[in-house]
Amino acid sequence: VSDREYYMAQQYDSSRGFFIGQPVKSRVTGKWGVPISVPVLHKKSPVSVLFCMVELERVAALHEAVRIKPRGTVSILRTDGVSLSRVPFREDIVGQSLAGTPQFKTHLEGRERGFAVWATTLDGVDRFVSHARLGQYPLIVVVTSAMDAVLAPWRKLVFGLVALAIAASVMGVYLGQRLFMALADKDAAHAAMQRLASTDTLTGLMNRYAFMAAAKREQERARRNGRGLSVLMIDMDHFKAINDTHGHAVGDRVLRSLGRMLTELLRSIDTAGRLGGEEFCVLLPETDLKSAAEVAERLRRECETRPVRIGGLDLTKTLSVGVAELAGAEETATELIHRADLALYRAKKNGRNRVELADAPAPTGFA
């Protein structure tokens, strides 16, 4: 078996370890199976590689019992996109790579777990989709249900629970113990749900709801401590033209690149969020207007010098930024963000790719 994939993988440091091979169909029985190998590195051992074959027919019966009927599916993928198992079974899918599909790139690639809604290319049915990776093992469990089959709110929770339970059926008792320990940790599960509810799935930043709550907390902290607070309102210039010219997939890549840049360049105490579309907002605690303007200018220059590569072309993108500083104890977070938004509007009106400072708030009271 020296030329077999599962054996060769154990000969090199870069691939040695728990290895899941490409699904194969037995020439004798006609049944599909997934080869798994593990190295035995002890010098005195006469065995160098342990090997087993998981018959998909046995796994399919377990998955069929728990899939959400009538049109739900259960799939096991390797993290590189290769399909290992699917129920209902489709021989034309098993062993094929899904890495090039928009669904894999947008929702599954590089993400530990998540929920999404998409129309499958196989039957065009709109589905709720839940996925989870299995920690250190190169597997992704994907559970789907047709939208018309989701009749009650508790079904959304079932997606995640079924995904974790199915993973245990594939890898046996060893992986099952790890998964059930994770399920037992209710606090961790609750925290994961909190993150899901507060995160923008495209960029990984806070969504609008979570960001506005964070802005209110920072405004109240600044009022109590007497320290500054500034806000940046950021808008991607000509974003509609990017979508119209290159397509929404490229537009999503541009937005994700901006999200990564904000994560890299901002301080740990700063907070960034996506308010919607191409509009982002940043909270800068303990920062006055001058320092905030310097941060805004640094972000503007950095964005301009970080093109997004599309095929053989580099797509240059620019930002317009409005900057505002908390004016006093009476100004609310909403009012502060509104002033920054007005400055952003002025930046776009004055030619884009620039930073504008907000005007001081209008005085209140009687003369």
Coordinates of C-alpha atoms in Angstrom, one line a residue:
V1 CA 0.0 0.0 0.0
S2 CA 3.0 2.3 -0.3
D3 CA 1.4 4.3 -3.1
R4 CA -1.9 4.8 -1.3
E5 CA -2.9 8.3 -0.3
Y6 CA -3.6 7.3 3.3
Y7 CA -0.1 5.7 3.7
M8 CA 1.9 8.4 1.8
A9 CA 0.4 11.1 4.0
Q10 CA 2.2 9.5 7.1
Q11 CA 5.6 9.7 5.5
Y12 CA 6.0 13.5 5.6
D13 CA 6.0 15.8 8.6
S14 CA 3.7 18.3 6.9
S15 CA 0.9 15.8 6.5
R16 CA 1.5 13.2 9.2
G17 CA -1.2 12.7 11.8
F18 CA -4.8 11.8 11.8
F19 CA -5.6 11.6 8.1
I20 CA -8.9 11.3 6.3
G21 CA -8.5 10.1 2.7
Q22 CA -10.6 10.6 -0.5
P23 CA -13.8 8.5 -0.5
V24 CA -13.5 5.3 -2.6
K25 CA -15.9 2.7 -4.0
S26 CA -15.0 -0.9 -3.3
R27 CA -14.4 -2.9 -6.5
V28 CA -15.6 -6.1 -4.6
T29 CA -18.7 -4.9 -2.8
G30 CA -19.6 -1.8 -4.7
K31 CA -19.9 0.1 -1.4
W32 CA -18.5 3.5 -0.7
G33 CA -16.1 4.1 2.2
V34 CA -13.8 6.7 3.7
P35 CA -10.2 5.6 4.5
I36 CA -8.6 6.9 7.8
S37 CA -5.0 6.4 8.8
V38 CA -3.0 7.3 12.0
P39 CA 0.8 7.0 12.3
V40 CA 2.5 4.8 14.9
L41 CA 5.9 6.4 15.5
H42 CA 7.3 4.2 18.3
K43 CA 10.6 2.8 17.1
K44 CA 10.0 -0.7 18.5
S45 CA 6.6 -1.1 17.0
P46 CA 6.4 -3.3 13.9
V47 CA 3.5 -1.2 12.6
S48 CA 4.0 2.2 11.0
V49 CA 0.5 3.1 10.0
L50 CA -2.9 2.1 11.4
F51 CA -5.7 2.1 8.8
C52 CA -9.5 1.7 8.9
M53 CA -12.3 2.2 6.4
V54 CA -15.6 3.8 7.5
E55 CA -18.4 2.4 5.4
L56 CA -20.8 5.2 4.3
E57 CA -23.7 2.8 4.3
R58 CA -23.4 2.4 8.0
V59 CA -23.1 6.2 8.6
A60 CA -26.0 7.0 6.3
A61 CA -28.4 5.0 8.5
L62 CA -27.5 7.1 11.5
H63 CA -27.8 10.4 9.6
E64 CA -31.1 9.5 8.0
A65 CA -32.6 9.0 11.4
V66 CA -31.7 12.5 12.6
R67 CA -32.0 14.6 9.4
I68 CA -34.8 17.1 9.3
K69 CA -37.4 15.7 6.9
P70 CA -38.7 15.9 4.2
R71 CA -36.0 17.8 2.4
G72 CA -33.2 18.3 4.9
T73 CA -29.7 17.0 4.3
V74 CA -26.7 16.0 6.3
S75 CA -23.2 16.2 4.9
I76 CA -19.6 15.7 6.1
L77 CA -16.9 17.6 4.3
R78 CA -13.1 17.8 4.7
T79 CA -12.0 21.3 5.5
D80 CA -10.5 21.5 1.9
G81 CA -14.0 21.2 0.5
V82 CA -14.0 17.5 -0.5
S83 CA -17.4 15.8 0.1
L84 CA -17.1 12.7 2.2
S85 CA -20.7 11.8 2.9
R86 CA -24.2 13.1 2.1
V87 CA -27.7 12.0 3.2
P88 CA -29.8 11.6 1.1
F89 CA -27.0 9.8 -0.8
R90 CA -25.7 11.3 -4.1
E91 CA -22.9 9.3 -5.7
D92 CA -22.2 12.1 -8.1
I93 CA -21.3 14.3 -5.1
V94 CA -19.3 12.0 -2.9
G95 CA -15.6 12.6 -3.4
Q96 CA -16.1 15.8 -5.3
S97 CA -14.5 19.1 -4.2
L98 CA -16.9 21.9 -3.3
A99 CA -14.1 24.4 -2.6
G100 CA -14.9 26.4 -5.7
T101 CA -18.6 27.0 -5.0
P102 CA -19.8 30.4 -3.8
Q103 CA -21.5 28.8 -0.8
F104 CA -18.2 27.2 0.5
K105 CA -16.1 30.3 0.0
T106 CA -18.7 32.7 1.5
H107 CA -20.1 30.6 4.4
L108 CA -17.8 27.6 5.2
E109 CA -14.2 28.4 4.4
G110 CA -12.2 29.6 7.4
R111 CA -15.2 29.7 9.8
E112 CA -15.5 27.5 12.9
R113 CA -19.3 27.5 12.8
G114 CA -22.3 29.5 11.6
F115 CA -25.8 29.8 10.3
A116 CA -26.8 30.9 6.8
V117 CA -29.6 30.8 4.2
W118 CA -28.9 29.9 0.6
A119 CA -30.5 28.2 -2.4
T120 CA -28.7 25.0 -3.2
T121 CA -27.4 24.5 -6.7
L122 CA -28.6 20.8 -6.8
D123 CA -32.4 21.5 -6.5
G124 CA -32.8 25.3 -6.1
V125 CA -34.5 24.9 -2.7
D126 CA -34.0 27.7 -0.2
R127 CA -32.5 26.2 2.9
F128 CA -31.4 27.1 6.4
V129 CA -27.8 25.8 6.7
S130 CA -25.8 25.2 9.9
H131 CA -22.2 24.1 10.0
A132 CA -19.5 23.3 12.6
R133 CA -15.9 22.3 12.4
L134 CA -14.6 19.5 14.6
G135 CA -11.8 21.2 16.5
Q136 CA -8.4 19.7 15.6
Y137 CA -9.9 17.3 13.0
P138 CA -10.2 18.4 9.3
L139 CA -13.9 17.9 9.1
I140 CA -17.0 20.1 8.7
V141 CA -20.5 18.9 9.5
V142 CA -23.2 20.6 7.4
V143 CA -26.9 20.3 8.3
T144 CA -29.7 21.8 6.2
S145 CA -33.4 22.1 6.3
A146 CA -35.8 23.5 3.7
M147 CA -37.2 26.8 4.9
D148 CA -40.8 25.6 4.7
A149 CA -39.9 22.7 7.1
V150 CA -38.9 25.1 9.9
L151 CA -42.1 25.4 11.8
A152 CA -41.0 26.6 15.2
P153 CA -38.1 28.7 16.7
W154 CA -36.6 25.7 18.5
R155 CA -35.7 24.2 15.2
K156 CA -32.9 26.8 14.8
L157 CA -31.3 25.4 17.9
V158 CA -31.7 21.8 16.7
F159 CA -29.4 22.6 13.7
G160 CA -26.4 23.1 15.9
L161 CA -27.2 20.2 18.2
V162 CA -27.7 17.8 15.4
A163 CA -24.5 18.9 13.7
L164 CA -22.5 18.2 16.8
A165 CA -24.3 14.8 17.5
I166 CA -23.7 13.7 13.9
A167 CA -20.0 14.4 14.1
A168 CA -19.8 12.0 17.0
S169 CA -21.4 9.2 14.9
V170 CA -18.6 9.6 12.3
M171 CA -15.5 9.5 14.4
G172 CA -16.7 7.2 17.1
V173 CA -16.4 7.2 20.9
Y174 CA -13.1 9.3 21.0
L175 CA -14.5 12.2 19.2
G176 CA -17.9 11.7 20.7
Q177 CA -16.5 12.3 24.2
R178 CA -15.0 15.6 23.1
L179 CA -18.2 16.7 21.5
F180 CA -20.5 15.8 24.4
M181 CA -18.1 17.6 26.8
A182 CA -18.5 20.7 24.6
L183 CA -22.3 20.3 24.6
A184 CA -22.2 20.0 28.4
D185 CA -20.6 23.4 28.8
K186 CA -23.8 25.4 28.7
D187 CA -21.9 28.7 29.4
A188 CA -19.7 28.3 26.4
A189 CA -22.8 27.4 24.2
H190 CA -24.6 30.5 25.5
A191 CA -21.6 32.7 24.8
A192 CA -21.4 31.3 21.3
M193 CA -25.0 32.2 20.6
Q194 CA -24.4 35.7 22.0
R195 CA -21.5 36.1 19.6
L196 CA -23.6 34.9 16.7
A197 CA -26.4 37.3 17.5
S198 CA -24.0 40.3 17.7
T199 CA -21.6 39.6 14.8
D200 CA -21.8 40.7 11.2
T201 CA -21.4 37.4 9.4
L202 CA -19.6 38.9 6.3
T203 CA -16.8 40.9 8.1
G204 CA -16.7 39.4 11.6
L205 CA -17.2 42.9 13.1
M206 CA -20.1 43.9 15.4
N207 CA -23.4 44.3 13.7
R208 CA -25.5 47.5 14.0
Y209 CA -27.5 46.3 17.0
A210 CA -24.4 45.3 19.0
F211 CA -22.4 48.3 18.0
M212 CA -25.1 50.8 19.1
A213 CA -25.2 49.1 22.4
A214 CA -21.4 49.3 22.7
A215 CA -21.5 53.0 21.8
K216 CA -24.0 53.7 24.6
R217 CA -21.8 51.9 27.1
E218 CA -18.7 53.9 26.0
Q219 CA -20.6 57.2 26.1
E220 CA -21.7 56.4 29.7
R221 CA -18.1 55.4 30.7
A222 CA -16.7 58.5 29.2
R223 CA -19.2 60.6 31.1
R224 CA -18.4 58.9 34.4
N225 CA -14.6 59.0 34.0
G226 CA -14.4 62.4 32.4
R227 CA -12.3 61.0 29.5
G228 CA -12.7 61.6 25.8
L229 CA -14.5 59.5 23.3
S230 CA -14.4 60.0 19.5
V231 CA -16.2 58.3 16.6
L232 CA -15.3 57.6 13.0
M233 CA -18.0 57.1 10.4
I234 CA -16.5 55.3 7.4
D235 CA -17.9 54.8 3.9
M236 CA -16.4 52.9 1.0
D237 CA -16.3 55.2 -2.0
H238 CA -18.1 54.2 -5.2
F239 CA -19.0 50.8 -3.7
K240 CA -22.1 50.5 -5.9
A241 CA -19.9 50.8 -9.0
I242 CA -17.7 47.9 -7.7
N243 CA -20.8 45.7 -7.3
D244 CA -22.2 46.7 -10.7
T245 CA -18.8 46.2 -12.5
H246 CA -17.4 43.2 -10.8
G247 CA -20.3 41.5 -9.1
H248 CA -21.5 41.1 -5.5
A249 CA -18.9 38.4 -4.7
V250 CA -16.1 40.9 -5.4
G251 CA -18.0 43.5 -3.4
D252 CA -18.1 41.1 -0.5
R253 CA -14.4 40.5 -0.7
V254 CA -13.8 44.3 -0.6
L255 CA -15.9 44.7 2.5
R256 CA -14.2 41.7 4.2
S257 CA -10.8 43.3 3.4
L258 CA -11.9 46.5 5.1
G259 CA -13.1 44.5 8.1
R260 CA -9.7 42.8 8.4
M261 CA -7.8 46.1 8.0
L262 CA -9.8 47.7 10.9
T263 CA -9.1 44.7 13.1
E264 CA -5.4 44.8 12.4
L265 CA -4.9 48.6 12.8
L266 CA -7.1 49.6 15.7
R267 CA -6.2 49.3 19.3
S268 CA -7.6 46.5 21.5
I269 CA -9.8 49.1 23.4
D270 CA -11.3 50.4 20.1
T271 CA -14.5 48.9 18.7
A272 CA -15.4 48.6 15.0
G273 CA -18.8 47.7 13.6
R274 CA -20.6 47.4 10.2
L275 CA -23.8 49.4 10.3
G276 CA -25.0 48.2 7.0
G277 CA -24.0 48.0 3.3
E278 CA -20.6 49.7 2.9
E279 CA -21.0 51.9 6.1
F280 CA -18.7 51.2 9.1
C281 CA -18.3 52.9 12.4
V282 CA -15.4 53.0 14.9
L283 CA -15.4 53.9 18.6
L284 CA -12.2 55.4 19.9
P285 CA -12.2 55.6 23.8
E286 CA -9.9 58.1 25.5
T287 CA -9.2 59.9 22.2
D288 CA -9.7 63.6 21.4
L289 CA -10.7 65.0 18.0
K290 CA -7.1 65.7 16.8
S291 CA -5.9 62.1 17.6
A292 CA -9.1 60.6 16.1
A293 CA -8.5 62.6 12.9
E294 CA -4.9 61.1 12.7
V295 CA -6.3 57.6 13.1
A296 CA -8.9 58.3 10.4
E297 CA -6.2 59.6 8.0
R298 CA -4.0 56.5 8.7
L299 CA -6.9 54.2 7.9
R300 CA -7.7 56.2 4.7
R301 CA -4.1 56.0 3.5
E302 CA -3.8 52.3 4.4
C303 CA -7.0 51.4 2.5
E304 CA -5.8 53.2 -0.6
T305 CA -2.6 51.3 -0.6
R306 CA -4.2 47.9 -0.1
P307 CA -5.8 46.9 -3.4
V308 CA -7.9 43.8 -3.7
R309 CA -6.6 41.4 -6.2
I310 CA -9.2 40.1 -8.8
G311 CA -7.8 37.7 -11.3
G312 CA -4.7 39.5 -12.6
L313 CA -5.9 43.0 -11.7
D314 CA -5.5 45.1 -8.5
L315 CA -8.8 46.9 -7.5
T316 CA -8.0 50.1 -5.7
K317 CA -10.5 51.3 -3.1
T318 CA -10.8 54.5 -1.1
L319 CA -12.6 55.7 2.0
S320 CA -14.4 58.8 3.1
V321 CA -14.4 59.4 6.9
G322 CA -16.3 61.7 9.2
V323 CA -14.8 62.3 12.7
A324 CA -16.6 63.6 15.8
E325 CA -15.7 63.9 19.5
L326 CA -18.1 63.7 22.4
A327 CA -19.0 67.3 23.2
G328 CA -20.1 66.9 26.8
A329 CA -21.9 64.9 29.4
E330 CA -25.3 65.7 27.8
E331 CA -24.6 64.5 24.3
T332 CA -25.9 60.9 23.7
A333 CA -24.1 58.3 21.7
T334 CA -26.8 58.6 18.9
E335 CA -26.2 62.3 18.7
L336 CA -22.4 61.8 18.5
I337 CA -22.7 59.3 15.7
H338 CA -25.1 61.6 13.9
R339 CA -22.6 64.4 13.9
A340 CA -19.9 62.1 12.6
D341 CA -22.3 61.0 9.9
L342 CA -22.9 64.6 8.8
A343 CA -19.1 65.1 8.6
L344 CA -18.9 61.9 6.4
Y345 CA -21.6 63.3 4.1
R346 CA -19.5 66.5 3.8
A347 CA -16.4 64.4 3.0
K348 CA -18.3 62.6 0.1
K349 CA -19.7 65.9 -1.1
N350 CA -16.2 67.5 -1.2
G351 CA -14.8 64.9 -3.5
R352 CA -14.5 61.6 -1.4
N353 CA -11.2 59.9 -0.3
R354 CA -10.8 62.4 2.5
V355 CA -11.4 63.0 6.2
E356 CA -13.7 65.7 7.5
L357 CA -14.1 66.9 11.1
A358 CA -17.6 67.3 12.6
D359 CA -19.0 70.7 13.6
A360 CA -19.5 71.4 17.3
P361 CA -23.1 70.6 18.4
A362 CA -25.5 73.5 18.3
P363 CA -26.0 75.3 21.7
T364 CA -29.1 74.5 23.6
G365 CA -31.2 76.6 26.0
F366 CA -32.5 80.2 25.8
A367 CA -30.4 83.3 25.1

